[in-house]
Amino acid sequence: MIYLDYQATTPLAPTALKAMLPWLEQGHANPHSPHRAGRQARAAVEVARDQVAALLPAGGRVVFTSGATEALNWAIKGASGGIVTTAIEHAAILDTAQATGRPLTVLPVNGEGLVEPQPVADGTGLVAAMLVNNEVGTIQPVAALADLAHRSGAWMLCDAVQGYGRIAIPETVDLIAVSAHKIYGPKGIGALWIRDGITLPPLLHGGDQEGGRSGTLSPALCAGFGAAARLMATQAERDADHVERLWSLAVERLGPDWTINGSTERRYHGNLNVRRDGLDVARLMSDCRDIAFSAGSACASGSGRPSHVLTALGLTEREAKSSIRLGFGRYTSEVELTDAIDRINTAARAQGR
């Protein structure tokens, strides 16, 4: 299997697995217990917290959650007033914002997949936007959105799930959601960074173990998250160079029959979303079943609807449904990517015969 679905999830880094194993094999103590074993587990959690925080702005605290979806729910439901977001956000933002019943403004994006910052209406309590879009990889002007939010007294929530450790997060945001399994860490853990001075009412009640968030933490998951974050910091330049080489190879190898969806400049280049006229994506995926790639967001797969992100860019339903997403990163080899693209091209051309 050639794995090209890094936006859905990344492979677990061996370093992260190694950090987790002692806590899975022997370190079973509750990190919230006062005895020696509990304190040892708690120490591992705090080391991990510092490692995760090292890739985030200063002047805030990291609260571990079950994942980015919980973090985003907590931030959105904990804010007050109206909500402003963009048309290409993840369902964890769009669905949660709608569920609050509060006034909601959804900003459009242009054909490049970029939002145009605009003044925030009075009464807005929260502006929420992705740093890097999960479907097309475009990088949003989060700093400009934060400036406009603050002028109206609103908080700025940054969904940094796809950008954490890869793209600089503006220092001026107020809340940041991140996830371990998008940075070569384990599934089942994420975090919400909360700027000092901001207090959110609890989303979960029943113990307050995290100071605003209830629930027993897993030292193993925390340790894996921390190790993955530390590796993102130490390998940042190497990872970035590798991704740029893979992007150039992929674009050249695909050739002129494919059109890139979204901006090619203001974009994380580990995400390549492309379309081909008349492509039957379901047939392509069947013909290339030993290549893992996506027809859109994994969270919306099977819905039968065209991607809301691609239609927001102005693509027709047919164009959106003839698009695929190739995601690659640290553990993708150039040989694998070349082989996969050649086979995808062969299968796609065969559809026109």
C-alpha positions as a printed Julia matrix, in Angstrom:
353×3 Matrix{Float64}:
   0.0    0.0     0.0
   1.27   3.46   -0.96
  -0.1    5.93    1.58
  -1.02   9.39    0.19
  -3.67  10.55    2.65
  -1.65  12.59    5.13
  -4.43  15.16    5.65
  -6.72  12.44    7.01
  -4.05  11.14    9.34
  -0.29  10.68    9.42
   1.73   7.54   10.17
   2.81   7.2    13.79
   6.42   8.3    14.21
   8.62   5.55   15.69
   9.85   8.09   18.25
   6.28   8.74   19.37
   5.56   5.02   19.67
   8.73   4.54   21.72
   7.66   7.31   24.09
   4.24   5.69   24.55
   5.28   2.09   25.18
   6.45   2.39   28.83
   3.1    3.92   29.77
   1.18   1.22   27.91
   3.24  -1.67   29.28
   3.84  -0.71   32.93
   2.96   2.91   33.7
  -0.73   2.33   34.26
  -1.15   4.73   37.19
  -3.71   7.51   37.04
  -1.81  10.78   36.51
  -4.27  12.53   38.82
  -3.52  10.23   41.78
  -1.3   11.55   44.63
   0.83   8.43   45.15
   4.31   8.0    43.7
   3.22   6.12   40.57
   0.55   8.73   39.92
   3.06  11.55   40.33
   5.41   9.84   37.86
   2.61   9.62   35.33
   1.74  13.24   35.97
   5.36  14.24   35.35
   5.21  12.55   31.93
   2.03  14.49   31.13
   3.67  17.79   32.07
   6.77  17.07   29.96
   4.46  16.4    27.03
   2.52  19.59   27.72
   5.73  21.6    27.51
   6.7   19.88   24.25
   3.34  20.65   22.66
   3.46  24.24   23.95
   6.91  24.8    22.42
   5.3   25.03   18.96
   2.62  27.48   20.14
   2.72  31.19   21.07
   3.9   32.28   24.5
   1.41  33.67   26.98
  -1.1   30.85   27.14
  -1.69  27.34   28.44
  -2.14  23.98   26.76
  -5.13  21.91   27.86
  -5.2   18.33   26.61
  -8.44  17.12   25.01
  -9.65  13.98   23.26
  -8.86  15.6    19.91
  -9.27  18.77   17.88
 -13.03  18.28   17.54
 -13.47  18.55   21.3
 -11.08  21.51   21.42
 -13.04  23.37   18.73
 -16.37  22.56   20.36
 -15.1   23.86   23.69
 -13.79  27.1    22.2
 -16.88  27.82   20.11
 -19.45  26.91   22.75
 -17.45  28.67   25.44
 -17.4   31.99   23.62
 -20.31  34.4    23.65
 -21.97  36.54   20.98
 -22.1   36.03   17.25
 -19.69  33.86   15.29
 -17.81  34.68   12.09
 -16.15  31.91   10.12
 -15.36  30.96    6.52
 -17.13  28.82    3.93
 -14.31  26.27    3.77
 -13.98  25.38    7.44
 -13.98  21.83    8.74
 -17.36  20.47    9.89
 -16.06  20.62   13.47
 -16.32  24.41   13.2
 -19.28  24.83   10.85
 -21.55  22.28   12.52
 -20.62  23.42   16.01
 -21.22  27.08   15.16
 -24.65  26.24   13.75
 -25.46  24.13   16.81
 -24.95  27.07   19.17
 -27.96  28.87   17.68
 -26.04  32.14   17.88
 -25.83  34.58   14.94
 -23.49  33.12   12.33
 -21.71  34.88    9.47
 -19.95  32.7     6.88
 -17.39  34.57    4.8
 -16.92  33.47    1.17
 -13.58  32.58   -0.37
 -12.27  33.42   -3.83
 -11.37  30.97   -6.57
  -7.95  30.5    -4.99
  -9.56  29.31   -1.78
  -8.61  32.41    0.19
 -10.86  34.55    2.37
 -10.83  38.34    2.11
 -10.67  39.78    5.66
 -13.41  42.3     6.36
 -14.61  44.3     9.37
 -16.38  42.27   12.04
 -19.92  43.3    12.98
 -20.72  44.56   16.47
 -21.94  41.79   18.73
 -19.5   39.24   17.35
 -17.79  37.26   20.09
 -15.68  34.85   18.07
 -13.95  34.67   14.69
 -12.91  31.13   13.74
 -10.7   30.11   10.82
  -8.34  27.37    9.72
  -4.69  28.17    9.34
  -4.29  25.54    6.6
  -7.33  24.09    4.87
  -7.6   20.32    5.16
  -8.94  19.75    1.62
  -6.97  22.16   -0.55
  -4.13  23.25    1.71
  -4.61  27.0     1.3
  -3.12  29.2     4.03
  -5.58  31.74    5.37
  -4.7   35.29    6.52
  -5.3   34.44   10.18
  -3.27  37.39   11.52
  -5.43  39.86    9.56
  -8.6   38.12   10.73
  -7.37  38.3    14.32
  -6.68  42.02   14.02
 -10.21  42.67   12.76
 -11.69  40.43   15.47
  -9.87  42.32   18.21
 -11.02  45.69   16.9
 -14.56  44.55   17.63
 -13.69  42.94   20.95
 -14.01  39.38   19.63
 -11.72  36.41   20.23
  -9.81  34.74   17.4
  -9.94  30.94   17.23
  -7.37  29.3    14.96
  -7.92  25.73   13.8
  -4.24  24.87   13.4
  -4.72  21.12   12.97
  -3.16  20.97    9.49
  -0.63  23.75   10.05
   0.73  23.02   13.53
   4.48  22.48   13.34
   4.52  23.32    9.62
   3.26  26.91    9.28
   3.9   29.7    11.8
   0.83  30.38   13.94
   0.22  34.13   14.41
   1.05  35.31   17.92
  -2.12  37.38   18.11
  -4.7   34.58   18.15
  -6.58  33.8    21.36
  -7.46  30.12   21.03
  -5.73  27.36   19.05
  -6.9   23.81   18.38
  -4.34  21.11   17.49
  -4.35  17.34   17.04
  -1.66  14.71   17.61
  -2.5   12.35   14.76
  -1.89  15.04   12.13
   1.75  15.44   13.25
   2.79  11.75   13.37
   1.38  11.25   16.87
  -1.38   8.98   18.21
  -5.1    9.31   17.59
  -7.37  10.16   20.5
  -5.59  13.24   21.83
  -5.47  16.91   20.91
  -5.21  20.19   22.75
  -6.7   23.63   23.08
  -4.28  26.49   23.67
  -5.96  29.26   25.66
  -4.45  32.72   25.92
  -3.79  33.97   29.44
  -6.72  36.0    30.72
  -9.36  33.99   28.82
 -11.63  31.7    30.81
 -13.96  29.26   29.08
 -16.86  27.6    30.88
 -16.38  23.81   30.97
 -17.63  21.73   28.07
 -17.26  18.54   30.12
 -18.06  18.29   33.81
 -16.94  15.73   36.35
 -13.53  16.28   37.91
 -11.86  19.34   36.41
  -8.59  17.41   36.04
  -7.24  19.86   33.45
  -8.44  23.1    35.01
 -11.56  23.65   32.94
 -11.63  20.24   31.29
 -12.71  17.04   33.04
 -11.55  13.51   32.31
  -8.65  11.23   33.14
  -5.67  11.81   30.88
  -3.72   8.99   29.23
   0.01   9.38   29.97
   0.73   7.22   26.92
  -1.23   9.44   24.53
   0.23  12.58   26.07
   3.77  11.21   25.81
   3.19  10.25   22.17
   1.81  13.7    21.38
   4.73  15.4    23.1
   7.33  13.29   21.33
   5.68  13.92   17.96
   5.61  17.68   18.63
   9.27  17.68   19.62
  10.13  15.83   16.42
   8.16  18.37   14.37
  10.35  21.09   15.89
  13.68  19.36   15.38
  12.88  18.12   11.86
  11.01  21.19   10.63
  13.52  22.24    7.99
  14.14  18.69    6.76
  10.41  17.96    6.55
   9.74  21.2     4.67
  12.48  20.54    2.12
  11.23  16.98    1.58
   7.66  18.15    1.04
   8.76  20.76   -1.5
  10.65  18.1    -3.47
   7.62  15.82   -3.42
   5.3   18.66   -4.52
   7.5   19.53   -7.49
   7.79  15.88   -8.49
   4.02  15.32   -8.21
   3.01  18.41  -10.19
   5.47  17.61  -12.97
   4.52  13.94  -13.07
   0.78  14.55  -13.2
   1.16  16.72  -16.28
  -1.16  19.18  -18.04
  -4.3   17.02  -17.96
  -4.79  17.85  -14.29
  -5.79  21.21  -12.78
  -4.73  22.19   -9.27
  -7.59  23.29   -7.02
  -6.78  26.33   -4.91
  -3.79  28.64   -4.72
  -0.41  27.13   -5.51
   1.49  29.9    -3.71
  -0.44  30.49   -0.48
  -0.62  26.81    0.25
   0.99  24.03    2.25
   2.62  21.92   -0.46
   2.06  18.61    1.28
  -1.55  18.89    0.07
  -2.17  18.48   -3.67
  -5.84  18.66   -4.64
  -6.33  18.21   -8.39
  -9.1   17.56  -10.88
  -9.34  16.03  -14.34
 -12.21  16.62  -16.74
 -14.68  13.74  -16.79
 -12.85  11.72  -14.17
 -14.85   8.99  -12.42
 -13.2    9.14   -9.0
 -14.94   6.05   -7.63
 -13.67   3.99  -10.57
 -10.2    5.48  -10.19
 -10.07   4.55   -6.52
 -11.21   1.02   -7.37
  -8.58   0.68  -10.1
  -5.9    2.01   -7.73
  -7.12   0.3    -4.57
  -3.62  -0.26   -3.21
  -2.95   3.49   -3.25
  -4.46   5.39   -0.34
  -5.68   8.8    -1.51
  -8.84  10.79   -0.97
 -11.77  12.22   -2.85
 -12.2   14.87   -0.15
 -12.25  15.17    3.62
 -12.22  11.83    5.43
 -14.81  13.26    7.83
 -17.31  13.71    4.98
 -16.53  10.55    2.99
 -19.53   8.51    1.92
 -21.95  11.43    2.01
 -22.35  11.44   -1.78
 -22.32  15.23   -1.78
 -19.66  17.28   -3.56
 -17.08  18.86   -1.32
 -18.36  22.08    0.26
 -14.79  23.37    0.11
 -14.45  22.87   -3.64
 -17.89  24.3    -4.42
 -17.02  27.32   -2.26
 -14.06  27.89   -4.62
 -16.56  28.13   -7.48
 -16.17  24.63   -8.89
 -19.24  23.03  -10.41
 -20.59  19.86   -8.85
 -19.1   17.89  -11.73
 -15.67  19.5   -11.3
 -15.75  18.93   -7.55
 -16.65  15.27   -8.04
 -13.78  14.81  -10.51
 -11.19  15.94   -7.94
  -8.81  13.93   -5.78
  -6.51  14.86   -2.91
  -2.97  13.54   -2.64
  -1.34  14.09    0.73
   2.3   13.3     1.47
   4.92  14.01    4.07
   7.85  12.77    6.13
   7.57   9.08    5.35
   6.64   9.34    1.65
   9.48   8.35   -0.65
  10.02   9.86   -4.09
   9.91   6.36   -5.59
   6.54   5.65   -3.98
   5.07   8.94   -5.13
   6.33   8.5    -8.68
   4.92   4.98   -8.88
   1.56   6.08   -7.46
   1.15   9.02   -9.82
   2.12   6.96  -12.86
  -0.51   4.39  -11.95
  -3.14   7.04  -11.26
  -2.37   8.63  -14.63
  -2.61   5.3   -16.42
  -5.94   4.48  -14.77
  -7.33   7.96  -15.48
  -6.35   7.85  -19.16
  -7.95   4.42  -19.5
 -11.32   5.95  -18.58
 -11.29   7.98  -21.8
 -10.89   5.02  -24.08
